[in-house]
Amino acid sequence: MNSTAFTIRPMRRGEVDIAVAWAALEGWNPGQHDALCYAAADPGGFLIGLLGDEPIATISAVRYDETFGFIGYYIVKPEYRGMGYGIQIWNAALAYLEGCNIGLDGVVEQQANYQKSGFQLAYSHLRYEGRGYGPAEPDAAIVPLSTLPFETLVAYEHPFFPSPRIAFLKAWTRQPNSTALGILAQGQLAGYGVIRPCLGGYKIGPLYAESAELGERLFLALASQATATEAVFLDVPAVHSAAVALAEKYGMTVSFGTARMYTQFEPELPLDRIFGVTSFEIG
């Protein structure tokens, strides 16, 4: 191992961009404004590993509250892999989240390694890719989320995530160049979704709805924000047959999958209403 001192500390604001840039090099196609939103979730939850002054490792360990945390952006620069730096920053992340039920979306081939740290498979996610949806038919039930009281969104979101994430939710639904829409049923919010620009194409996430019919209408309204030549991505729980059917109905194909894993237990989430998860990096 290199004799230069290896240190781990919380990232400074600009350093979150390093993790996002490295994620792009790994082919994860992060959103253009992810760094700003993720930092809002937990300013102290992004760790950087430095060899001397050189950044060589990153990880996010977002602590939403005293009960739940989520790990992402676990990356070591390729030339420093296999030297023990990765496990050091991994252990630092676990220490930061001590006492929490911890979730992650890991590449399937790494499941065994995560199991060594106490993670157990809950279910899988599939990333679907499509393009060319064109303009959507007008739908009077679909409204910009910004026209609804933020408290309405917070209340609707509550069952879909293990812990409150108010600061993140505010940043996520108001990020630049994105579109956040809600769908109403009998005057009540019955689903919402966000589409954001990524380094390549657009990602829809989350996409929550009370029924497959509402989910489809919301999906089409969001997907229409991309042009006919731009890729659109949707990450769905593989166990939700209606979400899989929605993606396949519109010609989307699977590009890769992840393993959703937890350390203590699988939270009771309404997977039958989750047509698209927010992000593999933050839950």
PDB file of N, CA, C and O in Angstrom, residues 76-134:
ATOM      1  N   VAL A  76     -13.995   3.822  -5.931  1.00  0.00           N
ATOM      2  CA  VAL A  76     -12.555   4.035  -5.771  1.00  0.00           C
ATOM      3  C   VAL A  76     -11.971   4.245  -7.168  1.00  0.00           C
ATOM      4  O   VAL A  76     -12.336   3.529  -8.109  1.00  0.00           O
ATOM      5  N   LYS A  77     -11.117   5.241  -7.323  1.00  0.00           N
ATOM      6  CA  LYS A  77     -10.481   5.456  -8.620  1.00  0.00           C
ATOM      7  C   LYS A  77      -9.826   4.158  -9.085  1.00  0.00           C
ATOM      8  O   LYS A  77      -9.195   3.456  -8.286  1.00  0.00           O
ATOM      9  N   PRO A  78      -9.991   3.815 -10.339  1.00  0.00           N
ATOM     10  CA  PRO A  78      -9.530   2.508 -10.827  1.00  0.00           C
ATOM     11  C   PRO A  78      -8.091   2.161 -10.475  1.00  0.00           C
ATOM     12  O   PRO A  78      -7.790   1.016 -10.110  1.00  0.00           O
ATOM     13  N   GLU A  79      -7.175   3.121 -10.546  1.00  0.00           N
ATOM     14  CA  GLU A  79      -5.762   2.807 -10.301  1.00  0.00           C
ATOM     15  C   GLU A  79      -5.463   2.527  -8.832  1.00  0.00           C
ATOM     16  O   GLU A  79      -4.367   2.074  -8.493  1.00  0.00           O
ATOM     17  N   TYR A  80      -6.434   2.777  -7.940  1.00  0.00           N
ATOM     18  CA  TYR A  80      -6.216   2.542  -6.511  1.00  0.00           C
ATOM     19  C   TYR A  80      -7.074   1.399  -5.969  1.00  0.00           C
ATOM     20  O   TYR A  80      -7.139   1.191  -4.763  1.00  0.00           O
ATOM     21  N   ARG A  81      -7.722   0.667  -6.849  1.00  0.00           N
ATOM     22  CA  ARG A  81      -8.559  -0.447  -6.406  1.00  0.00           C
ATOM     23  C   ARG A  81      -7.705  -1.641  -5.996  1.00  0.00           C
ATOM     24  O   ARG A  81      -6.599  -1.831  -6.499  1.00  0.00           O
ATOM     25  N   GLY A  82      -8.232  -2.422  -5.063  1.00  0.00           N
ATOM     26  CA  GLY A  82      -7.525  -3.601  -4.590  1.00  0.00           C
ATOM     27  C   GLY A  82      -6.403  -3.310  -3.619  1.00  0.00           C
ATOM     28  O   GLY A  82      -5.576  -4.180  -3.335  1.00  0.00           O
ATOM     29  N   MET A  83      -6.360  -2.084  -3.083  1.00  0.00           N
ATOM     30  CA  MET A  83      -5.285  -1.691  -2.166  1.00  0.00           C
ATOM     31  C   MET A  83      -5.786  -1.463  -0.743  1.00  0.00           C
ATOM     32  O   MET A  83      -5.018  -1.019   0.120  1.00  0.00           O
ATOM     33  N   GLY A  84      -7.065  -1.722  -0.498  1.00  0.00           N
ATOM     34  CA  GLY A  84      -7.589  -1.579   0.859  1.00  0.00           C
ATOM     35  C   GLY A  84      -8.234  -0.244   1.163  1.00  0.00           C
ATOM     36  O   GLY A  84      -8.777  -0.054   2.253  1.00  0.00           O
ATOM     37  N   TYR A  85      -8.188   0.697   0.219  1.00  0.00           N
ATOM     38  CA  TYR A  85      -8.781   2.005   0.479  1.00  0.00           C
ATOM     39  C   TYR A  85     -10.309   1.925   0.470  1.00  0.00           C
ATOM     40  O   TYR A  85     -10.983   2.620   1.244  1.00  0.00           O
ATOM     41  N   GLY A  86     -10.839   1.097  -0.406  1.00  0.00           N
ATOM     42  CA  GLY A  86     -12.290   0.977  -0.512  1.00  0.00           C
ATOM     43  C   GLY A  86     -12.929   0.491   0.777  1.00  0.00           C
ATOM     44  O   GLY A  86     -13.923   1.054   1.240  1.00  0.00           O
ATOM     45  N   ILE A  87     -12.361  -0.538   1.389  1.00  0.00           N
ATOM     46  CA  ILE A  87     -12.950  -1.076   2.606  1.00  0.00           C
ATOM     47  C   ILE A  87     -12.849  -0.073   3.745  1.00  0.00           C
ATOM     48  O   ILE A  87     -13.718  -0.022   4.630  1.00  0.00           O
ATOM     49  N   GLN A  88     -11.831   0.768   3.717  1.00  0.00           N
ATOM     50  CA  GLN A  88     -11.697   1.782   4.771  1.00  0.00           C
ATOM     51  C   GLN A  88     -12.817   2.820   4.684  1.00  0.00           C
ATOM     52  O   GLN A  88     -13.430   3.171   5.706  1.00  0.00           O
ATOM     53  N   ILE A  89     -13.099   3.306   3.495  1.00  0.00           N
ATOM     54  CA  ILE A  89     -14.156   4.310   3.385  1.00  0.00           C
ATOM     55  C   ILE A  89     -15.526   3.657   3.554  1.00  0.00           C
ATOM     56  O   ILE A  89     -16.468   4.267   4.073  1.00  0.00           O
ATOM     57  N   TRP A  90     -15.654   2.391   3.148  1.00  0.00           N
ATOM     58  CA  TRP A  90     -16.886   1.630   3.378  1.00  0.00           C
ATOM     59  C   TRP A  90     -17.168   1.517   4.876  1.00  0.00           C
ATOM     60  O   TRP A  90     -18.294   1.776   5.325  1.00  0.00           O
ATOM     61  N   ASN A  91     -16.166   1.161   5.636  1.00  0.00           N
ATOM     62  CA  ASN A  91     -16.340   1.031   7.085  1.00  0.00           C
ATOM     63  C   ASN A  91     -16.652   2.379   7.736  1.00  0.00           C
ATOM     64  O   ASN A  91     -17.412   2.446   8.711  1.00  0.00           O
ATOM     65  N   ALA A  92     -16.081   3.455   7.203  1.00  0.00           N
ATOM     66  CA  ALA A  92     -16.386   4.786   7.725  1.00  0.00           C
ATOM     67  C   ALA A  92     -17.855   5.140   7.489  1.00  0.00           C
ATOM     68  O   ALA A  92     -18.508   5.748   8.347  1.00  0.00           O
ATOM     69  N   ALA A  93     -18.378   4.737   6.337  1.00  0.00           N
ATOM     70  CA  ALA A  93     -19.791   4.989   6.035  1.00  0.00           C
ATOM     71  C   ALA A  93     -20.694   4.202   6.981  1.00  0.00           C
ATOM     72  O   ALA A  93     -21.675   4.731   7.506  1.00  0.00           O
ATOM     73  N   LEU A  94     -20.347   2.942   7.216  1.00  0.00           N
ATOM     74  CA  LEU A  94     -21.151   2.121   8.132  1.00  0.00           C
ATOM     75  C   LEU A  94     -21.110   2.700   9.543  1.00  0.00           C
ATOM     76  O   LEU A  94     -22.126   2.692  10.254  1.00  0.00           O
ATOM     77  N   ALA A  95     -19.954   3.209   9.943  1.00  0.00           N
ATOM     78  CA  ALA A  95     -19.830   3.805  11.281  1.00  0.00           C
ATOM     79  C   ALA A  95     -20.699   5.057  11.390  1.00  0.00           C
ATOM     80  O   ALA A  95     -21.329   5.298  12.429  1.00  0.00           O
ATOM     81  N   TYR A  96     -20.741   5.850  10.332  1.00  0.00           N
ATOM     82  CA  TYR A  96     -21.558   7.065  10.329  1.00  0.00           C
ATOM     83  C   TYR A  96     -23.041   6.724  10.478  1.00  0.00           C
ATOM     84  O   TYR A  96     -23.808   7.482  11.085  1.00  0.00           O
ATOM     85  N   LEU A  97     -23.444   5.572   9.922  1.00  0.00           N
ATOM     86  CA  LEU A  97     -24.848   5.167   9.955  1.00  0.00           C
ATOM     87  C   LEU A  97     -25.141   4.160  11.069  1.00  0.00           C
ATOM     88  O   LEU A  97     -26.194   3.516  11.052  1.00  0.00           O
ATOM     89  N   GLU A  98     -24.255   4.069  12.030  1.00  0.00           N
ATOM     90  CA  GLU A  98     -24.430   3.095  13.105  1.00  0.00           C
ATOM     91  C   GLU A  98     -25.792   3.267  13.778  1.00  0.00           C
ATOM     92  O   GLU A  98     -26.230   4.372  14.075  1.00  0.00           O
ATOM     93  N   GLY A  99     -26.467   2.154  13.995  1.00  0.00           N
ATOM     94  CA  GLY A  99     -27.774   2.159  14.632  1.00  0.00           C
ATOM     95  C   GLY A  99     -28.933   2.236  13.656  1.00  0.00           C
ATOM     96  O   GLY A  99     -30.081   1.989  14.035  1.00  0.00           O
ATOM     97  N   CYS A 100     -28.652   2.578  12.409  1.00  0.00           N
ATOM     98  CA  CYS A 100     -29.702   2.706  11.393  1.00  0.00           C
ATOM     99  C   CYS A 100     -29.936   1.380  10.661  1.00  0.00           C
ATOM    100  O   CYS A 100     -29.017   0.560  10.526  1.00  0.00           O
ATOM    101  N   ASN A 101     -31.138   1.200  10.176  1.00  0.00           N
ATOM    102  CA  ASN A 101     -31.372   0.236   9.116  1.00  0.00           C
ATOM    103  C   ASN A 101     -30.842   0.886   7.846  1.00  0.00           C
ATOM    104  O   ASN A 101     -31.233   2.003   7.504  1.00  0.00           O
ATOM    105  N   ILE A 102     -29.924   0.225   7.146  1.00  0.00           N
ATOM    106  CA  ILE A 102     -29.232   0.825   6.011  1.00  0.00           C
ATOM    107  C   ILE A 102     -29.663   0.124   4.722  1.00  0.00           C
ATOM    108  O   ILE A 102     -29.699  -1.108   4.652  1.00  0.00           O
ATOM    109  N   GLY A 103     -29.986   0.910   3.721  1.00  0.00           N
ATOM    110  CA  GLY A 103     -30.331   0.374   2.415  1.00  0.00           C
ATOM    111  C   GLY A 103     -29.293   0.734   1.377  1.00  0.00           C
ATOM    112  O   GLY A 103     -28.513   1.678   1.550  1.00  0.00           O
ATOM    113  N   LEU A 104     -29.281  -0.021   0.298  1.00  0.00           N
ATOM    114  CA  LEU A 104     -28.444   0.300  -0.864  1.00  0.00           C
ATOM    115  C   LEU A 104     -28.993  -0.403  -2.087  1.00  0.00           C
ATOM    116  O   LEU A 104     -29.757  -1.364  -1.982  1.00  0.00           O
ATOM    117  N   ASP A 105     -28.624   0.110  -3.243  1.00  0.00           N
ATOM    118  CA  ASP A 105     -28.880  -0.554  -4.531  1.00  0.00           C
ATOM    119  C   ASP A 105     -27.526  -0.909  -5.106  1.00  0.00           C
ATOM    120  O   ASP A 105     -26.810  -0.041  -5.619  1.00  0.00           O
ATOM    121  N   GLY A 106     -27.155  -2.171  -4.996  1.00  0.00           N
ATOM    122  CA  GLY A 106     -25.845  -2.608  -5.449  1.00  0.00           C
ATOM    123  C   GLY A 106     -25.919  -3.393  -6.738  1.00  0.00           C
ATOM    124  O   GLY A 106     -26.940  -4.015  -7.044  1.00  0.00           O
ATOM    125  N   VAL A 107     -24.836  -3.333  -7.511  1.00  0.00           N
ATOM    126  CA  VAL A 107     -24.789  -4.177  -8.701  1.00  0.00           C
ATOM    127  C   VAL A 107     -24.880  -5.626  -8.267  1.00  0.00           C
ATOM    128  O   VAL A 107     -24.367  -6.021  -7.216  1.00  0.00           O
ATOM    129  N   VAL A 108     -25.570  -6.402  -9.059  1.00  0.00           N
ATOM    130  CA  VAL A 108     -25.921  -7.761  -8.655  1.00  0.00           C
ATOM    131  C   VAL A 108     -24.693  -8.599  -8.327  1.00  0.00           C
ATOM    132  O   VAL A 108     -24.692  -9.364  -7.348  1.00  0.00           O
ATOM    133  N   GLU A 109     -23.602  -8.417  -9.066  1.00  0.00           N
ATOM    134  CA  GLU A 109     -22.422  -9.249  -8.848  1.00  0.00           C
ATOM    135  C   GLU A 109     -21.712  -8.939  -7.531  1.00  0.00           C
ATOM    136  O   GLU A 109     -20.832  -9.707  -7.108  1.00  0.00           O
ATOM    137  N   GLN A 110     -22.086  -7.840  -6.882  1.00  0.00           N
ATOM    138  CA  GLN A 110     -21.471  -7.488  -5.598  1.00  0.00           C
ATOM    139  C   GLN A 110     -22.313  -7.920  -4.392  1.00  0.00           C
ATOM    140  O   GLN A 110     -21.951  -7.623  -3.252  1.00  0.00           O
ATOM    141  N   GLN A 111     -23.409  -8.621  -4.635  1.00  0.00           N
ATOM    142  CA  GLN A 111     -24.291  -9.014  -3.536  1.00  0.00           C
ATOM    143  C   GLN A 111     -23.550  -9.748  -2.428  1.00  0.00           C
ATOM    144  O   GLN A 111     -23.759  -9.476  -1.240  1.00  0.00           O
ATOM    145  N   ALA A 112     -22.700 -10.676  -2.814  1.00  0.00           N
ATOM    146  CA  ALA A 112     -21.998 -11.485  -1.807  1.00  0.00           C
ATOM    147  C   ALA A 112     -21.119 -10.614  -0.915  1.00  0.00           C
ATOM    148  O   ALA A 112     -21.041 -10.845   0.298  1.00  0.00           O
ATOM    149  N   ASN A 113     -20.473  -9.611  -1.493  1.00  0.00           N
ATOM    150  CA  ASN A 113     -19.634  -8.722  -0.688  1.00  0.00           C
ATOM    151  C   ASN A 113     -20.463  -7.904   0.290  1.00  0.00           C
ATOM    152  O   ASN A 113     -20.061  -7.700   1.448  1.00  0.00           O
ATOM    153  N   TYR A 114     -21.613  -7.435  -0.152  1.00  0.00           N
ATOM    154  CA  TYR A 114     -22.470  -6.667   0.750  1.00  0.00           C
ATOM    155  C   TYR A 114     -23.034  -7.553   1.864  1.00  0.00           C
ATOM    156  O   TYR A 114     -23.226  -7.091   2.999  1.00  0.00           O
ATOM    157  N   GLN A 115     -23.285  -8.796   1.546  1.00  0.00           N
ATOM    158  CA  GLN A 115     -23.780  -9.719   2.574  1.00  0.00           C
ATOM    159  C   GLN A 115     -22.769  -9.894   3.701  1.00  0.00           C
ATOM    160  O   GLN A 115     -23.152 -10.088   4.861  1.00  0.00           O
ATOM    161  N   LYS A 116     -21.490  -9.772   3.393  1.00  0.00           N
ATOM    162  CA  LYS A 116     -20.456  -9.886   4.432  1.00  0.00           C
ATOM    163  C   LYS A 116     -20.572  -8.759   5.454  1.00  0.00           C
ATOM    164  O   LYS A 116     -20.119  -8.897   6.597  1.00  0.00           O
ATOM    165  N   SER A 117     -21.178  -7.636   5.048  1.00  0.00           N
ATOM    166  CA  SER A 117     -21.375  -6.512   5.961  1.00  0.00           C
ATOM    167  C   SER A 117     -22.780  -6.504   6.560  1.00  0.00           C
ATOM    168  O   SER A 117     -23.186  -5.507   7.157  1.00  0.00           O
ATOM    169  N   GLY A 118     -23.503  -7.587   6.377  1.00  0.00           N
ATOM    170  CA  GLY A 118     -24.816  -7.712   7.002  1.00  0.00           C
ATOM    171  C   GLY A 118     -25.998  -7.332   6.139  1.00  0.00           C
ATOM    172  O   GLY A 118     -27.136  -7.335   6.614  1.00  0.00           O
ATOM    173  N   PHE A 119     -25.771  -7.009   4.866  1.00  0.00           N
ATOM    174  CA  PHE A 119     -26.881  -6.666   3.980  1.00  0.00           C
ATOM    175  C   PHE A 119     -27.546  -7.927   3.446  1.00  0.00           C
ATOM    176  O   PHE A 119     -26.869  -8.903   3.110  1.00  0.00           O
ATOM    177  N   GLN A 120     -28.876  -7.889   3.369  1.00  0.00           N
ATOM    178  CA  GLN A 120     -29.641  -9.007   2.834  1.00  0.00           C
ATOM    179  C   GLN A 120     -30.523  -8.523   1.688  1.00  0.00           C
ATOM    180  O   GLN A 120     -31.083  -7.424   1.735  1.00  0.00           O
ATOM    181  N   LEU A 121     -30.646  -9.367   0.663  1.00  0.00           N
ATOM    182  CA  LEU A 121     -31.435  -9.018  -0.512  1.00  0.00           C
ATOM    183  C   LEU A 121     -32.911  -8.896  -0.163  1.00  0.00           C
ATOM    184  O   LEU A 121     -33.480  -9.773   0.483  1.00  0.00           O
ATOM    185  N   ALA A 122     -33.523  -7.788  -0.612  1.00  0.00           N
ATOM    186  CA  ALA A 122     -34.967  -7.612  -0.468  1.00  0.00           C
ATOM    187  C   ALA A 122     -35.663  -7.910  -1.806  1.00  0.00           C
ATOM    188  O   ALA A 122     -36.588  -8.726  -1.865  1.00  0.00           O
ATOM    189  N   TYR A 123     -35.216  -7.267  -2.858  1.00  0.00           N
ATOM    190  CA  TYR A 123     -35.755  -7.481  -4.196  1.00  0.00           C
ATOM    191  C   TYR A 123     -34.810  -6.803  -5.179  1.00  0.00           C
ATOM    192  O   TYR A 123     -33.807  -6.213  -4.766  1.00  0.00           O
ATOM    193  N   SER A 124     -35.128  -6.873  -6.446  1.00  0.00           N
ATOM    194  CA  SER A 124     -34.267  -6.283  -7.465  1.00  0.00           C
ATOM    195  C   SER A 124     -34.955  -5.103  -8.147  1.00  0.00           C
ATOM    196  O   SER A 124     -36.183  -5.004  -8.163  1.00  0.00           O
ATOM    197  N   HIS A 125     -34.144  -4.215  -8.685  1.00  0.00           N
ATOM    198  CA  HIS A 125     -34.629  -3.128  -9.527  1.00  0.00           C
ATOM    199  C   HIS A 125     -34.126  -3.342 -10.950  1.00  0.00           C
ATOM    200  O   HIS A 125     -33.025  -3.890 -11.153  1.00  0.00           O
ATOM    201  N   LEU A 126     -34.891  -2.893 -11.910  1.00  0.00           N
ATOM    202  CA  LEU A 126     -34.515  -2.974 -13.313  1.00  0.00           C
ATOM    203  C   LEU A 126     -34.518  -1.570 -13.907  1.00  0.00           C
ATOM    204  O   LEU A 126     -35.471  -0.808 -13.704  1.00  0.00           O
ATOM    205  N   ARG A 127     -33.452  -1.222 -14.600  1.00  0.00           N
ATOM    206  CA  ARG A 127     -33.409   0.062 -15.310  1.00  0.00           C
ATOM    207  C   ARG A 127     -33.879  -0.144 -16.736  1.00  0.00           C
ATOM    208  O   ARG A 127     -33.276  -0.902 -17.508  1.00  0.00           O
ATOM    209  N   TYR A 128     -34.977   0.517 -17.085  1.00  0.00           N
ATOM    210  CA  TYR A 128     -35.525   0.458 -18.436  1.00  0.00           C
ATOM    211  C   TYR A 128     -35.141   1.721 -19.203  1.00  0.00           C
ATOM    212  O   TYR A 128     -35.093   2.817 -18.639  1.00  0.00           O
ATOM    213  N   GLU A 129     -34.911   1.542 -20.493  1.00  0.00           N
ATOM    214  CA  GLU A 129     -34.554   2.661 -21.365  1.00  0.00           C
ATOM    215  C   GLU A 129     -35.451   2.671 -22.585  1.00  0.00           C
ATOM    216  O   GLU A 129     -35.722   1.633 -23.193  1.00  0.00           O
ATOM    217  N   GLY A 130     -35.944   3.856 -22.933  1.00  0.00           N
ATOM    218  CA  GLY A 130     -36.744   4.023 -24.140  1.00  0.00           C
ATOM    219  C   GLY A 130     -36.505   5.409 -24.706  1.00  0.00           C
ATOM    220  O   GLY A 130     -35.702   6.177 -24.202  1.00  0.00           O
ATOM    221  N   ARG A 131     -37.231   5.742 -25.753  1.00  0.00           N
ATOM    222  CA  ARG A 131     -37.111   7.079 -26.349  1.00  0.00           C
ATOM    223  C   ARG A 131     -38.260   7.295 -27.316  1.00  0.00           C
ATOM    224  O   ARG A 131     -38.985   6.367 -27.677  1.00  0.00           O
ATOM    225  N   GLY A 132     -38.416   8.576 -27.725  1.00  0.00           N
ATOM    226  CA  GLY A 132     -39.347   8.894 -28.798  1.00  0.00           C
ATOM    227  C   GLY A 132     -40.805   8.887 -28.412  1.00  0.00           C
ATOM    228  O   GLY A 132     -41.638   8.378 -29.165  1.00  0.00           O
ATOM    229  N   TYR A 133     -41.180   9.484 -27.279  1.00  0.00           N
ATOM    230  CA  TYR A 133     -42.576   9.439 -26.849  1.00  0.00           C
ATOM    231  C   TYR A 133     -43.415  10.546 -27.458  1.00  0.00           C
ATOM    232  O   TYR A 133     -44.610  10.391 -27.678  1.00  0.00           O
ATOM    233  N   GLY A 134     -42.796  11.690 -27.737  1.00  0.00           N
ATOM    234  CA  GLY A 134     -43.528  12.784 -28.354  1.00  0.00           C
ATOM    235  C   GLY A 134     -44.503  13.451 -27.392  1.00  0.00           C
ATOM    236  O   GLY A 134     -44.614  13.075 -26.231  1.00  0.00           O
TER     237      GLY A 134
END
